[in-house]
Short mmCIF file of C-alpha atoms in Angstrom, two decimals:
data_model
loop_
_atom_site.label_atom_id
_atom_site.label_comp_id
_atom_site.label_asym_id
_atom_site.label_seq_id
_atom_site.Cartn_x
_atom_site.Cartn_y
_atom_site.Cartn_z
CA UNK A 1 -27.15 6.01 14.65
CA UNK A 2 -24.96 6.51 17.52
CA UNK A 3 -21.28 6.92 16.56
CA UNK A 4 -18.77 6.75 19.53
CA UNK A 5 -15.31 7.64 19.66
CA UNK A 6 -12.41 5.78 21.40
CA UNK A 7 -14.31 2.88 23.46
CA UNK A 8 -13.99 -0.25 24.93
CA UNK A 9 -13.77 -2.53 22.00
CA UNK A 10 -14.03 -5.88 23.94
CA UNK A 11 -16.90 -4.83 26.76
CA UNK A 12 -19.07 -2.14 24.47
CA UNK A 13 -22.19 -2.84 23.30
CA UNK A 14 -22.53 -1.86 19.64
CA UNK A 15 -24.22 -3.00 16.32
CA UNK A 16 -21.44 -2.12 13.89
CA UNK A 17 -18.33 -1.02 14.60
CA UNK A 18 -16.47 1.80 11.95
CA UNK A 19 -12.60 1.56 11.84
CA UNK A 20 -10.46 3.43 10.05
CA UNK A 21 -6.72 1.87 9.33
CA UNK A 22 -5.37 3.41 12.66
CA UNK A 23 -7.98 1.82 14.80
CA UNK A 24 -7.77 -1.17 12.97
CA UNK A 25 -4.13 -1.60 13.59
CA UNK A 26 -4.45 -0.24 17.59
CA UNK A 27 -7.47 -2.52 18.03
CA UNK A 28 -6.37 -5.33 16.11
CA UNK A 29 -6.57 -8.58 18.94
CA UNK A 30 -9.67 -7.46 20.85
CA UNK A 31 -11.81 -6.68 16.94
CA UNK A 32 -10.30 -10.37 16.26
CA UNK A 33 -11.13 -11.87 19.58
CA UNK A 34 -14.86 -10.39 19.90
CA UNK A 35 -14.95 -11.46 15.79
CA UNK A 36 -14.38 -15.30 17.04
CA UNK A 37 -16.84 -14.97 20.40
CA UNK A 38 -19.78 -13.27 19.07
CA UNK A 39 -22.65 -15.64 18.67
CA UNK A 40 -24.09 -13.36 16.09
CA UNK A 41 -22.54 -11.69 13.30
CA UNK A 42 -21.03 -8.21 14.13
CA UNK A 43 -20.03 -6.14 11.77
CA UNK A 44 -16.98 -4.74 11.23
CA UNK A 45 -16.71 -1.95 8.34
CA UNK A 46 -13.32 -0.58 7.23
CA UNK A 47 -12.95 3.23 6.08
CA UNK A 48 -10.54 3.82 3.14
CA UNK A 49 -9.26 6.83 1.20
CA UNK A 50 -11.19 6.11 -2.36
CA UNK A 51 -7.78 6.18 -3.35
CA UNK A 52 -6.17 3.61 -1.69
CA UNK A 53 -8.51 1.56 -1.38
CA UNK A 54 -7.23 -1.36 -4.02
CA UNK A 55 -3.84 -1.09 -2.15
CA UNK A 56 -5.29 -1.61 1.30
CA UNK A 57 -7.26 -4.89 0.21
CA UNK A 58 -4.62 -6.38 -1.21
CA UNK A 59 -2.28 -5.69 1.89
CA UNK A 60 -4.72 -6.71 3.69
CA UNK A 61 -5.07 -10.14 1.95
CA UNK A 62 -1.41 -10.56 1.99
CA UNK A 63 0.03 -9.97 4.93
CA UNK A 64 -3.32 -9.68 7.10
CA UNK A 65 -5.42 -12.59 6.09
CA UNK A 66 -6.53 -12.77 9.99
CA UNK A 67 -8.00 -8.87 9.71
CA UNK A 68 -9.02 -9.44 5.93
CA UNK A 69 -11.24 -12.27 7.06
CA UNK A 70 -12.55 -10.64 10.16
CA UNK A 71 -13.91 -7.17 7.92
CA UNK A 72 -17.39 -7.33 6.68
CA UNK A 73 -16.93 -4.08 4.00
CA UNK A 74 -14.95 -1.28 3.00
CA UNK A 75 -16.56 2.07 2.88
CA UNK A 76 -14.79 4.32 0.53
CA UNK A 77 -14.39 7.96 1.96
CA UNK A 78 -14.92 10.70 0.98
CA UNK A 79 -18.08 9.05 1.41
CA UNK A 80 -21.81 11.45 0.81
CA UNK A 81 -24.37 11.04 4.21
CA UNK A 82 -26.81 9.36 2.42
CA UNK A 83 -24.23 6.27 1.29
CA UNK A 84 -22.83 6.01 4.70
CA UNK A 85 -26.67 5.53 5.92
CA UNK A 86 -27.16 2.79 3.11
CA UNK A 87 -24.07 1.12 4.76
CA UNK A 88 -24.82 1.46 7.64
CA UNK A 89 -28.41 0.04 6.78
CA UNK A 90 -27.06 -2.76 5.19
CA UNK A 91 -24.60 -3.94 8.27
CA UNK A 92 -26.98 -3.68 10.55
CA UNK A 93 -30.16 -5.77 8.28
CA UNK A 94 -27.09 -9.06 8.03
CA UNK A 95 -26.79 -8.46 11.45
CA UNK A 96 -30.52 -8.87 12.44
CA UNK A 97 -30.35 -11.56 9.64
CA UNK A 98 -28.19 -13.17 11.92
CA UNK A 99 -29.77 -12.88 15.38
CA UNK A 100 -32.93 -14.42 13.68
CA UNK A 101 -30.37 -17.23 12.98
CA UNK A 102 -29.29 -17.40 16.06
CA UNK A 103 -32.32 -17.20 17.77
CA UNK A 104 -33.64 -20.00 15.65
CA UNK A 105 -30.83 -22.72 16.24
CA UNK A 106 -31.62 -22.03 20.49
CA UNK A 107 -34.59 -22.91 19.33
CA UNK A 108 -33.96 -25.92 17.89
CA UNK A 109 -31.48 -26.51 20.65
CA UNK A 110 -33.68 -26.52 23.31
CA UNK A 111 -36.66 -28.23 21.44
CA UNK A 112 -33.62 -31.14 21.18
CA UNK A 113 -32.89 -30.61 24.81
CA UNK A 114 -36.17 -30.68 26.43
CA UNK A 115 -38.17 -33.44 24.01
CA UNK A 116 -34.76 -35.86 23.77
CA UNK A 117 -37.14 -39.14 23.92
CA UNK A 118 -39.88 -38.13 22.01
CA UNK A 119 -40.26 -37.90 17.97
CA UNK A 120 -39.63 -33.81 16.91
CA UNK A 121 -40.28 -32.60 13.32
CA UNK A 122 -39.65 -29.26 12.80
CA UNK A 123 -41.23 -27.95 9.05
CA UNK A 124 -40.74 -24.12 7.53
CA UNK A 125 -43.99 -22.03 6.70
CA UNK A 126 -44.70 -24.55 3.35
CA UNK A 127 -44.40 -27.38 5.42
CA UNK A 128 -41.18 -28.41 3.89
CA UNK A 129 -39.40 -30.53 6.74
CA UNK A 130 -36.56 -28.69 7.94
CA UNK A 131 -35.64 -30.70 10.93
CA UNK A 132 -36.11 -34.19 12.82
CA UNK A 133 -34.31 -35.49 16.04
CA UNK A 134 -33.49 -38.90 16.75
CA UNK A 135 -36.44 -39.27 19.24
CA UNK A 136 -37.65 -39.03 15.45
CA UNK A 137 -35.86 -41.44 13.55
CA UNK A 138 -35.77 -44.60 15.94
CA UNK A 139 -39.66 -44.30 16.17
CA UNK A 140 -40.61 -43.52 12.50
CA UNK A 141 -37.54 -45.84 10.86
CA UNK A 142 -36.81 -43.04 8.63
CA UNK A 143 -33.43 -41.28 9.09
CA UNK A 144 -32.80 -36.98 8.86
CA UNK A 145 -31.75 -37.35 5.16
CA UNK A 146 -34.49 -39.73 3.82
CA UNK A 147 -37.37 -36.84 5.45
CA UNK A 148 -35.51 -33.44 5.58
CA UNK A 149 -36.68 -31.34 1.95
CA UNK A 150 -39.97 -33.77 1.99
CA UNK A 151 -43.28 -32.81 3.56
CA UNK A 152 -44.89 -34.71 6.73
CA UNK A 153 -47.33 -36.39 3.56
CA UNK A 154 -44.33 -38.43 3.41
CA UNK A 155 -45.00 -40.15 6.20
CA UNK A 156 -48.58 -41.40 4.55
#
């Protein structure tokens, strides 16, 4: 892990960003604004004295909701090495989660882009139908709902 101090919030390239309340609060409209314009989820871990940490979710939900929403976790400190790594780990495996998302619906995208008069069905690994354009649909009569969740036997 690399952990940097005092950057660029809106131009840095990072996987996860750590605040603590103070950088939340001086950071505040450029954590919300990348939040909104990320195409893939980012992130964004709180760090809370153990003991406060009821009292700084429920501020947080009541007079924050904007900041509330845009926080991923809360990482209690003191916090042992090892639990920050399993935080860590965990942040950063939603946000690969999430590029493999991402990377999927460009996918799809462009498949709709490039084939727009021609019949596309898309299915997962069991050959469950997970997709159809309307290339699709005006040649095969069926629409999205009646053949998404089926298999192409369907189509028997």
């Amino acid at each position: 892990y690399t952990i940097v101090e005092s950057v660029d919030i809106a131009e840095a390239a990072f996987d996860c960003c750590l605040v603590d309340k103070t950088a939340l609060n001086e950071h505040r409209s450029e954590l919300l604004t990348r939040k909104q314009h990320e195409q893939v989820v980012l992130p964004y871990l709180l760090l809370v004295p153990e003991a406060k940490h009821r009292q700084i979710c429920n501020r947080l939900r009541e007079t924050h909701p904007e900041l509330w929403d845009a926080i991923d976790g809360l990482i209690d400190m003191p916090l042992a090495e090892h639990r920050l790594g399993e935080q860590l780990e965990m942040a950063l495996r939603l946000r690969d989660q999430s590029t493999v998302a991402f990377n999927r619906r460009e996918q799809l995208r462009q498949i709709r882009d490039q084939h727009a008069g021609h019949g596309v069905l898309i299915t997962d690994v069991d050959g469950t139908i997970e997709y159809v354009n309307r290339g699709f649909e005006s040649q095969s009569g069926y629409t999205s709902e009646e053949v998404v969740g089926n298999t192409p036997r369907m189509l028997k």
